[in-house]
Amino acid sequence: MSSKMIVLMSSDGQSFEVEEAVAIQSQTIAHMVEDDCVADGIPLANVESKILVKVIEYCKKYHVDEANPISEEDLNKWDEKFMDLEQSTIFELILAANYLNIKSLFDLTCQTVADMIKGKTPEEIRSTFNIENDFTPEEEEAVRKENQWAFE
Amino acid sequence: MDTPNPKRQCCDAFSSIQSPNSVTIAPDFNQNDFDSTISSFLLLPDSPYNSIGCSFDRVLGQVLDSASKASGDDSVRDRLIDRTGKLAFLLLESTKRFSRMRATHYNYNSWSLPDDLTIKVFSGLDTKSLMQASACCTMFRKCSIDPLCYSHIDLKMGGKRIFDEIVCSMIHKAGTELRSLKLGRVISSRKGSSFTSTCLTSVIRNHGFNGGLLRSLQLYNLVSTGTKSLCALLSVCPNLTDLMIANLKKILEQVLKTLTKNPRLIIERLILQNNIDLIPASGVSSSTVEAFVTSCPSLTTLKLVGFGLKEETVRNLAEGFPKLTYMNLTRTPGISGRFLRDLRTIGRDSPIKTLILRDCHCLDRDVTSEVADGGREIIIGK
């Protein structure tokens, strides 16, 4: 059984051969396949190879069919392990998933970052994401007062 | 980078220095000379011999001494000291402005997501965490105001101080993006939460509230939940797919009646729990149950905990919903479980996969033990 293959080219010049059925989980790629402009491979100017590797790994795992059945519980566990990445990589994945329009990966990556914010104080959030406080003292006071209930 | 409002700041600077008794400005004041003096000062290289601090001390001392000598009294010296303080303050304020601009720029690089993706991340936060994030930096604050962040308002983690105004302000912020609403305290205490029935009324009256868009509503332990306001709220939310109310306080009949008034109920999950401390009151009339069953074709999950439902009612519920896969009737005293026999025979096509009957004291052991599973899970006991 031969499956149609597509070549994806990362921004830093690496090529990856992927089954078409796996690749079209990306709506962006799916549209290109429909428009039949994939003969010479698909250049992905916004995705570098390190990230594209992870994206392909995800799409392969999520290409679920009778030949490759997997329970939702197992997928969730796999998601957790998959997202055990450096912060910068997670952000890159968000951008890639957005660009490639892969909804489930996009939702997963965004929720991962949201979970990193949950339950933290502003100081802790700043420290986690290397952000500086650029409020004037008056602005900061106003923000805290506005939502006082959240800071008690 | 732009200078922060230079014209405005300059005017302020001059007006504060040009007070009546201050040092007079020379008639032939030249802005360019002035600016270049400041520029030279800012670009002073470090002195190799002693610290800039020592130089300040020395020069300021000299300036003050010569001012005293020239005028012969100390008032000029005093004004000069104040003026120097003011100059230092203004320079510091200006520096802080640039410092903040630098921090803002740094944050854009550090966080590396454009605003629309940041908003998407924020929409996965519960409301309290969203508030914490909004206090981090100007970029987060800007993003946290977007209505999409308030699509799923979750105020059930809030402490005692969540008042009605806060709920209303959140709903207002959500505007047309509001899809789910969770209010109340999950762990009910004797004191309850600060949510009252007035909160529900004000939710409805809030001009931004479009109940038609709300898909999910969860109310936990609202103190003194007036029946009227609860039913009023349910009436303006005809498109709920998810409804969960904990601590219903005996008004099952009214709630079901209100739901049934909607001809096009699309509700899929209904969870109603009676107050854990109250003795289960009488359940519902059979006509209400019949009407309810016929008007909820999409129901997949039904959980009615702690109500005094009759055997007949339970049978109607178990058999009446074409898509019901999960039914939980914990703490329903007064049912013997005979309906299970009928479920097995008549309802062979019944889609119910899971049936939970915990703490039903009158459950007939014989009946329950003879019910074959046939792919169904029946959980009894505590």
Coordinates of C-alpha atoms in Angstrom, one line a residue:
Chain A
M1 CA 0.0 0.0 0.0
S2 CA 1.7 3.1 -1.2
S3 CA 0.9 6.4 0.5
K4 CA 1.4 9.7 -1.1
M5 CA 4.4 11.5 0.3
I6 CA 4.9 15.3 0.6
V7 CA 8.2 17.1 1.2
L8 CA 8.2 19.9 3.8
M9 CA 11.1 22.3 3.8
S10 CA 12.0 24.2 6.9
S11 CA 13.2 27.7 7.0
D12 CA 16.8 26.6 7.5
G13 CA 16.8 24.4 4.4
Q14 CA 16.1 20.9 5.8
S15 CA 13.7 18.7 4.0
F16 CA 11.3 16.3 5.6
E17 CA 9.3 13.6 3.8
V18 CA 5.9 13.1 5.3
E19 CA 2.8 11.1 4.4
E20 CA 0.2 13.4 2.8
A21 CA -2.5 12.1 5.1
V22 CA -0.4 13.0 8.1
A23 CA 0.6 16.4 6.7
I24 CA -2.9 17.6 5.9
Q25 CA -3.8 17.8 9.5
S26 CA -2.3 21.2 8.9
Q27 CA -5.1 23.2 7.2
T28 CA -2.5 25.4 5.5
I29 CA -0.8 22.4 3.9
A30 CA -4.2 20.8 3.1
H31 CA -5.2 23.9 1.1
M32 CA -1.9 23.8 -0.8
V33 CA -2.6 20.1 -1.6
E34 CA -6.0 21.1 -2.9
D35 CA -4.6 23.8 -5.0
D36 CA -2.1 21.3 -6.3
C37 CA 1.1 23.3 -5.7
V38 CA 3.1 20.8 -3.8
A39 CA 5.0 19.1 -6.5
D40 CA 8.4 20.6 -5.6
G41 CA 7.8 20.4 -1.9
I42 CA 6.3 22.9 0.4
P43 CA 8.6 25.7 1.8
L44 CA 7.7 26.7 5.3
A45 CA 9.5 30.0 5.7
N46 CA 8.3 30.5 9.3
V47 CA 9.2 27.2 10.7
E48 CA 12.7 26.1 11.5
S49 CA 13.8 22.4 11.4
K50 CA 13.9 21.9 15.2
I51 CA 10.3 22.9 15.5
L52 CA 9.1 21.2 12.3
V53 CA 10.4 17.9 13.7
K54 CA 8.2 18.3 16.7
V55 CA 5.2 19.3 14.6
I56 CA 5.7 16.2 12.4
E57 CA 6.0 14.0 15.5
Y58 CA 2.7 15.4 16.8
C59 CA 0.9 14.9 13.5
K60 CA 2.1 11.4 13.1
K61 CA 0.8 10.5 16.6
Y62 CA -2.5 12.1 15.9
H63 CA -3.0 10.4 12.6
V64 CA -5.4 8.0 14.2
D65 CA -7.2 5.3 12.1
E66 CA -8.0 1.6 12.3
A67 CA -4.4 0.7 11.6
N68 CA -3.3 3.0 14.4
P69 CA -5.9 3.0 17.1
I70 CA -5.2 4.9 20.3
S71 CA -7.4 5.8 23.3
E72 CA -8.1 9.4 24.3
E73 CA -6.6 8.8 27.7
D74 CA -3.4 7.5 26.1
L75 CA -3.3 10.5 23.8
N76 CA -3.6 12.9 26.8
K77 CA -0.8 11.2 28.6
W78 CA 1.3 11.4 25.4
D79 CA 0.4 15.1 25.1
E80 CA 1.8 15.8 28.6
K81 CA 5.1 14.1 27.8
F82 CA 5.2 15.8 24.4
M83 CA 4.9 19.2 25.9
D84 CA 7.7 18.7 28.4
L85 CA 9.8 21.2 26.5
E86 CA 11.8 24.4 27.0
Q87 CA 9.7 27.5 27.2
S88 CA 11.1 29.0 24.1
T89 CA 10.3 25.8 22.2
I90 CA 6.7 25.9 23.4
F91 CA 6.3 29.4 22.2
E92 CA 7.8 28.5 18.8
L93 CA 5.3 25.6 18.6
I94 CA 2.4 28.0 19.2
L95 CA 3.6 30.2 16.4
A96 CA 4.1 27.2 14.1
A97 CA 0.8 25.6 15.0
N98 CA -0.9 28.9 14.2
Y99 CA 0.9 29.4 10.9
L100 CA 0.3 25.8 9.8
N101 CA -3.3 26.0 11.2
I102 CA -3.2 22.7 13.2
K103 CA -6.1 23.4 15.6
S104 CA -5.4 20.6 18.2
L105 CA -1.7 21.4 18.5
F106 CA -2.5 25.1 18.7
D107 CA -5.0 24.5 21.5
L108 CA -2.6 22.2 23.3
T109 CA 0.3 24.6 23.2
C110 CA -1.7 27.6 24.2
Q111 CA -3.3 25.8 27.1
T112 CA 0.2 24.6 28.2
V113 CA 1.3 28.2 28.5
A114 CA -2.0 29.2 30.2
D115 CA -1.3 26.4 32.8
M116 CA 2.1 27.9 33.4
I117 CA 0.4 31.2 34.3
K118 CA -2.4 29.7 36.5
G119 CA -2.3 30.2 40.2
K120 CA 0.8 32.5 40.1
T121 CA 1.1 36.0 41.5
P122 CA 2.2 38.8 39.1
E123 CA 5.8 38.6 40.5
E124 CA 5.9 34.9 39.9
I125 CA 4.5 35.2 36.4
R126 CA 7.1 37.9 35.5
S127 CA 9.9 35.7 36.8
T128 CA 8.6 32.6 34.9
F129 CA 8.5 34.5 31.6
N130 CA 11.3 37.0 32.1
I131 CA 9.1 40.0 31.9
E132 CA 9.7 43.3 33.4
N133 CA 7.3 45.6 35.2
D134 CA 6.8 48.6 32.9
F135 CA 3.9 50.2 34.8
T136 CA 4.2 53.6 36.4
P137 CA 3.5 53.3 40.1
E138 CA 0.1 55.0 39.5
E139 CA -0.9 52.5 36.7
E140 CA 0.1 49.5 38.8
E141 CA -1.9 50.8 41.7
A142 CA -4.9 51.3 39.4
V143 CA -4.7 47.8 38.0
R144 CA -4.6 46.2 41.4
K145 CA -7.4 48.3 42.8
E146 CA -9.6 47.6 39.8
N147 CA -9.4 43.9 40.4
Q148 CA -8.8 43.9 44.1
W149 CA -10.7 40.7 44.7
A150 CA -8.1 38.7 42.8
F151 CA -5.2 39.9 44.9
E152 CA -6.5 39.0 48.4
Chain B
M1 CA 12.1 55.4 20.1
D2 CA 10.1 58.5 20.6
T3 CA 10.9 60.8 23.5
P4 CA 8.0 60.7 26.0
N5 CA 6.0 63.8 25.4
P6 CA 8.9 66.2 25.4
K7 CA 6.9 69.4 25.0
R8 CA 4.6 68.6 27.9
Q9 CA 7.4 67.6 30.3
C10 CA 9.5 70.7 29.4
C11 CA 6.6 73.0 30.2
D12 CA 6.0 71.3 33.5
A13 CA 9.7 71.6 34.3
F14 CA 9.9 75.3 33.6
S15 CA 6.7 76.1 35.4
S16 CA 7.9 74.4 38.5
I17 CA 11.2 76.1 38.4
Q18 CA 9.9 79.6 37.5
S19 CA 8.2 80.2 40.8
P20 CA 8.3 83.8 42.0
N21 CA 11.3 83.6 44.3
S22 CA 13.4 81.3 42.3
V23 CA 16.6 82.1 40.4
T24 CA 15.7 84.4 37.5
I25 CA 16.1 83.1 34.0
A26 CA 18.6 85.2 32.0
P27 CA 16.8 87.5 29.4
D28 CA 19.0 86.1 26.6
F29 CA 18.0 82.4 27.3
N30 CA 19.0 80.2 24.5
Q31 CA 17.3 76.8 24.3
N32 CA 20.0 75.3 22.1
D33 CA 22.7 76.2 24.6
F34 CA 20.6 74.9 27.4
D35 CA 20.1 71.6 25.6
S36 CA 23.7 71.2 24.7
T37 CA 24.7 71.8 28.3
I38 CA 22.4 69.0 29.4
S39 CA 23.7 66.8 26.7
S40 CA 27.3 67.5 27.8
F41 CA 26.4 66.6 31.3
L42 CA 24.7 63.3 30.3
L43 CA 27.6 62.3 28.2
L44 CA 30.3 63.1 30.8
P45 CA 32.9 60.4 30.8
D46 CA 33.8 58.8 34.1
S47 CA 36.5 60.6 36.0
P48 CA 39.6 58.4 36.5
Y49 CA 40.6 60.0 39.8
N50 CA 37.5 60.0 41.9
S51 CA 33.8 59.0 41.7
I52 CA 31.2 61.2 40.1
G53 CA 29.5 61.4 43.6
C54 CA 32.6 63.1 45.0
S55 CA 32.6 65.5 42.1
F56 CA 29.0 66.4 42.7
D57 CA 29.7 67.1 46.4
R58 CA 32.7 69.2 45.6
V59 CA 31.2 71.3 42.8
L60 CA 27.8 71.8 44.5
G61 CA 29.7 73.0 47.6
Q62 CA 31.6 75.5 45.4
V63 CA 28.5 76.7 43.7
L64 CA 26.6 77.2 47.0
D65 CA 29.6 79.0 48.6
S66 CA 30.0 81.4 45.7
A67 CA 26.3 82.1 45.7
S68 CA 26.3 82.9 49.4
K69 CA 29.3 85.2 49.0
A70 CA 27.8 87.0 46.0
S71 CA 24.5 87.8 47.5
G72 CA 25.5 88.0 51.1
D73 CA 22.6 86.0 52.6
D74 CA 21.7 82.4 52.9
S75 CA 18.3 82.5 51.2
V76 CA 19.9 82.3 47.7
R77 CA 21.9 79.3 48.9
D78 CA 18.8 77.6 50.2
R79 CA 16.9 78.2 47.0
L80 CA 19.8 76.8 45.0
I81 CA 19.8 73.6 47.1
D82 CA 16.0 73.2 46.5
R83 CA 16.4 73.9 42.8
T84 CA 19.2 71.3 42.5
G85 CA 17.0 68.8 44.2
K86 CA 14.2 69.5 41.7
L87 CA 16.6 69.2 38.8
A88 CA 17.7 65.8 40.0
F89 CA 14.1 64.7 40.5
L90 CA 13.2 65.7 37.0
L91 CA 16.1 64.0 35.5
L92 CA 15.2 60.8 37.5
E93 CA 11.6 60.9 36.3
S94 CA 12.7 61.3 32.7
T95 CA 15.1 58.4 33.1
K96 CA 12.4 56.2 34.6
R97 CA 10.2 56.9 31.6
F98 CA 12.9 55.7 29.2
S99 CA 13.5 52.8 31.5
R100 CA 9.9 51.8 31.3
M101 CA 9.9 52.1 27.5
R102 CA 13.0 49.9 27.5
A103 CA 11.2 47.3 29.7
T104 CA 8.1 47.4 27.4
H105 CA 10.4 46.7 24.4
Y106 CA 12.2 44.0 26.2
N107 CA 8.9 42.3 27.1
Y108 CA 7.8 42.2 23.5
N109 CA 11.0 40.3 22.7
S110 CA 10.8 38.1 25.8
W111 CA 7.3 37.0 25.4
S112 CA 7.5 36.6 21.6
L113 CA 3.8 36.2 20.9
P114 CA 1.7 38.8 19.0
D115 CA -1.4 40.1 20.8
D116 CA -3.9 37.9 19.2
L117 CA -2.0 34.7 20.3
T118 CA -1.5 36.1 23.8
I119 CA -5.3 36.6 24.0
K120 CA -5.8 33.0 22.9
V121 CA -3.5 31.9 25.8
F122 CA -5.3 34.1 28.2
S123 CA -8.7 32.7 27.2
G124 CA -7.5 29.4 28.8
L125 CA -7.1 31.1 32.2
D126 CA -9.6 31.1 35.0
T127 CA -10.7 34.7 35.8
K128 CA -8.6 35.1 38.9
S129 CA -5.4 34.1 37.1
L130 CA -6.4 36.4 34.3
M131 CA -6.5 39.3 36.8
Q132 CA -3.1 38.3 38.1
A133 CA -1.7 38.3 34.6
S134 CA -3.1 41.7 33.8
A135 CA -1.0 43.2 36.7
C136 CA 2.3 42.0 35.2
C137 CA 3.0 44.5 32.5
T138 CA 1.3 46.8 30.1
M139 CA 1.3 44.3 27.3
F140 CA -0.6 41.7 29.4
R141 CA -2.9 44.3 30.7
K142 CA -3.9 45.4 27.2
C143 CA -4.5 41.8 26.1
S144 CA -6.5 40.9 29.2
I145 CA -9.1 43.5 28.4
D146 CA -10.1 41.7 25.2
P147 CA -13.6 40.2 25.3
L148 CA -12.3 36.8 24.1
C149 CA -10.5 36.4 27.5
Y150 CA -13.9 36.5 29.2
S151 CA -15.5 33.9 27.0
H152 CA -15.4 31.4 29.9
I153 CA -15.9 33.3 33.1
D154 CA -14.8 31.1 36.0
L155 CA -15.4 32.8 39.3
K156 CA -15.8 29.7 41.4
M157 CA -12.4 29.9 42.8
G158 CA -12.9 33.4 44.1
G159 CA -12.7 34.3 47.7
K160 CA -15.3 35.9 49.9
R161 CA -15.0 39.3 48.2
I162 CA -16.5 38.6 44.8
F163 CA -19.4 40.9 44.8
D164 CA -22.2 41.3 42.3
E165 CA -20.5 44.3 40.7
I166 CA -17.5 42.2 39.9
V167 CA -19.6 39.5 38.2
C168 CA -21.4 42.1 36.2
S169 CA -18.2 43.9 35.2
M170 CA -16.8 40.6 33.9
I171 CA -19.9 39.8 32.0
H172 CA -19.8 43.3 30.5
K173 CA -16.2 42.8 29.5
A174 CA -17.1 39.5 27.8
G175 CA -19.8 41.2 25.7
T176 CA -20.9 38.9 22.9
E177 CA -18.1 36.4 23.5
L178 CA -19.5 34.9 26.8
R179 CA -20.0 31.2 26.4
S180 CA -19.8 29.8 29.9
L181 CA -20.3 31.1 33.4
K182 CA -19.3 29.5 36.7
L183 CA -20.3 31.2 39.9
G184 CA -20.3 30.4 43.5
R185 CA -18.2 28.5 46.0
V186 CA -17.5 24.9 45.3
I187 CA -17.1 23.9 48.9
S188 CA -20.3 25.0 50.6
S189 CA -19.8 26.3 54.0
R190 CA -22.4 27.5 56.5
K191 CA -21.7 31.0 55.5
G192 CA -21.9 30.4 51.8
S193 CA -20.5 32.8 49.4
S194 CA -21.2 36.4 48.7
F195 CA -23.3 35.6 45.7
T196 CA -26.9 36.2 46.2
S197 CA -30.0 36.1 44.1
T198 CA -29.5 39.8 43.4
C199 CA -26.4 38.7 41.6
L200 CA -28.4 36.6 39.2
T201 CA -31.0 39.4 38.7
S202 CA -28.3 41.9 37.9
V203 CA -26.7 39.4 35.5
I204 CA -29.9 39.5 33.5
R205 CA -30.4 43.2 33.7
N206 CA -26.8 43.9 32.6
H207 CA -27.1 45.3 29.2
G208 CA -24.2 43.4 27.9
F209 CA -25.5 40.0 28.8
N210 CA -26.7 38.1 25.9
G211 CA -28.1 34.9 27.4
G212 CA -28.8 33.5 24.0
L213 CA -25.1 32.9 23.5
L214 CA -24.4 31.3 26.8
R215 CA -23.7 27.6 26.4
S216 CA -22.7 26.5 29.9
L217 CA -23.9 27.6 33.3
Q218 CA -22.6 26.3 36.6
L219 CA -23.8 27.6 39.9
Y220 CA -22.3 26.4 43.1
N221 CA -23.9 26.9 46.5
L222 CA -25.4 30.3 45.9
V223 CA -26.7 31.5 49.2
S224 CA -30.4 32.3 49.2
T225 CA -30.9 31.5 45.6
G226 CA -34.3 32.9 45.0
T227 CA -36.4 30.6 42.8
K228 CA -37.6 33.5 40.8
S229 CA -34.3 34.9 39.9
L230 CA -32.8 31.5 39.1
C231 CA -35.8 30.7 36.8
A232 CA -35.6 34.2 35.3
L233 CA -31.9 33.5 34.4
L234 CA -32.7 30.1 32.9
S235 CA -35.4 31.7 30.8
V236 CA -33.0 34.1 29.1
C237 CA -30.5 31.3 28.4
P238 CA -32.4 29.1 25.9
N239 CA -29.3 27.7 24.3
L240 CA -27.6 26.0 27.2
T241 CA -26.0 22.7 26.5
D242 CA -24.6 22.4 30.0
L243 CA -26.4 23.2 33.2
M244 CA -25.1 22.4 36.7
I245 CA -26.6 23.7 39.9
A246 CA -25.3 22.6 43.3
N247 CA -27.4 23.2 46.3
L248 CA -30.7 23.6 44.6
K249 CA -32.8 23.7 47.8
K250 CA -35.9 21.8 46.9
I251 CA -36.9 23.7 43.8
L252 CA -36.4 20.9 41.3
E253 CA -40.0 21.2 40.1
Q254 CA -39.7 24.9 39.2
V255 CA -36.3 24.4 37.5
L256 CA -37.6 21.6 35.3
K257 CA -40.8 23.6 34.5
T258 CA -38.7 26.6 33.5
L259 CA -36.5 24.6 31.3
T260 CA -39.4 22.9 29.7
K261 CA -41.0 26.2 28.7
N262 CA -38.3 26.4 26.0
P263 CA -39.6 24.6 23.0
R264 CA -36.1 24.0 21.5
L265 CA -34.1 22.7 24.5
I266 CA -30.7 21.6 23.3
I267 CA -29.4 20.8 26.7
E268 CA -27.0 17.8 26.8
R269 CA -25.8 17.7 30.4
L270 CA -28.0 18.4 33.3
I271 CA -26.6 18.1 36.9
L272 CA -28.8 19.2 39.8
Q273 CA -27.8 18.6 43.4
N274 CA -29.9 19.2 46.4
N275 CA -28.4 20.7 49.5
I276 CA -26.4 18.0 51.3
D277 CA -27.9 18.9 54.7
L278 CA -31.5 18.9 53.7
I279 CA -33.7 16.0 53.9
P280 CA -34.8 15.3 50.3
A281 CA -38.0 17.0 49.6
S282 CA -40.7 15.6 47.4
G283 CA -39.5 15.4 43.9
V284 CA -41.5 16.4 40.9
S285 CA -44.9 15.9 39.5
S286 CA -45.2 13.3 36.8
S287 CA -46.6 15.8 34.3
T288 CA -43.5 18.0 34.7
V289 CA -41.3 15.0 34.2
E290 CA -43.2 13.9 31.1
A291 CA -42.9 17.4 29.6
F292 CA -39.3 17.5 30.6
V293 CA -38.5 14.2 29.0
T294 CA -40.2 15.0 25.7
S295 CA -38.5 18.4 25.4
C296 CA -35.0 17.3 25.9
P297 CA -34.1 15.0 23.0
S298 CA -30.4 15.8 23.2
L299 CA -29.8 14.9 26.8
T300 CA -26.8 12.6 27.3
T301 CA -25.9 13.1 30.9
L302 CA -28.4 13.4 33.8
K303 CA -27.5 13.7 37.4
L304 CA -30.1 14.3 40.1
V305 CA -28.7 14.0 43.5
G306 CA -30.6 14.0 46.7
F307 CA -34.2 14.4 45.5
G308 CA -37.2 12.5 46.6
L309 CA -38.0 11.0 43.2
K310 CA -40.6 8.3 42.9
E311 CA -40.0 4.9 41.2
E312 CA -42.3 5.9 38.4
T313 CA -40.4 9.1 37.8
V314 CA -37.1 7.3 37.7
R315 CA -38.5 4.9 35.2
N316 CA -39.7 7.7 32.9
L317 CA -36.3 9.4 33.2
A318 CA -34.4 6.2 32.4
E319 CA -36.5 5.3 29.4
G320 CA -37.4 8.7 28.0
F321 CA -34.3 10.1 26.7
P322 CA -33.1 8.7 23.3
K323 CA -29.5 9.7 23.8
L324 CA -29.0 9.3 27.5
T325 CA -25.7 7.5 28.2
Y326 CA -25.0 8.5 31.9
M327 CA -27.5 8.7 34.7
N328 CA -26.7 9.3 38.3
L329 CA -29.4 9.2 41.0
T330 CA -27.4 9.1 44.1
R331 CA -29.2 9.7 47.4
T332 CA -32.6 9.1 46.0
P333 CA -34.3 7.4 48.8
G334 CA -37.6 5.7 48.1
I335 CA -36.7 3.9 45.0
S336 CA -36.4 0.1 45.1
G337 CA -34.7 -0.4 41.8
R338 CA -37.6 -2.2 40.2
F339 CA -37.3 0.1 37.2
L340 CA -34.0 -1.6 36.5
R341 CA -35.9 -4.8 35.5
D342 CA -37.9 -2.9 33.0
L343 CA -34.8 -1.2 31.7
R344 CA -33.3 -4.6 31.0
T345 CA -36.3 -6.0 29.2
I346 CA -38.1 -3.1 27.6
G347 CA -35.2 -0.7 27.3
R348 CA -32.9 -3.2 25.5
D349 CA -32.1 -0.4 23.1
S350 CA -31.5 2.0 25.9
P351 CA -28.2 3.8 25.3
I352 CA -27.5 4.1 29.0
K353 CA -24.0 2.9 29.6
T354 CA -23.5 4.1 33.2
L355 CA -26.0 4.1 36.0
I356 CA -25.1 5.3 39.4
L357 CA -27.3 4.7 42.4
R358 CA -25.2 5.4 45.4
D359 CA -26.7 5.8 48.9
C360 CA -30.2 4.9 47.9
H361 CA -31.3 3.3 51.1
C362 CA -34.4 1.5 49.9
L363 CA -32.7 -0.2 47.0
D364 CA -33.8 -3.8 46.8
R365 CA -30.7 -5.9 46.9
D366 CA -32.5 -8.8 45.1
V367 CA -33.5 -6.6 42.2
T368 CA -30.1 -5.0 41.7
S369 CA -28.2 -8.3 42.0
E370 CA -30.3 -9.9 39.2
V371 CA -29.9 -7.2 36.7
A372 CA -27.5 -8.3 34.1
D373 CA -25.0 -5.8 32.9
G374 CA -25.0 -6.4 29.2
G375 CA -22.4 -3.8 28.6
R376 CA -23.8 -1.4 31.1
E377 CA -22.1 -0.3 34.3
I378 CA -24.3 -0.1 37.3
I379 CA -22.8 1.3 40.5
I380 CA -24.5 0.9 43.8
G381 CA -23.4 1.4 47.3
K382 CA -21.6 4.3 48.9

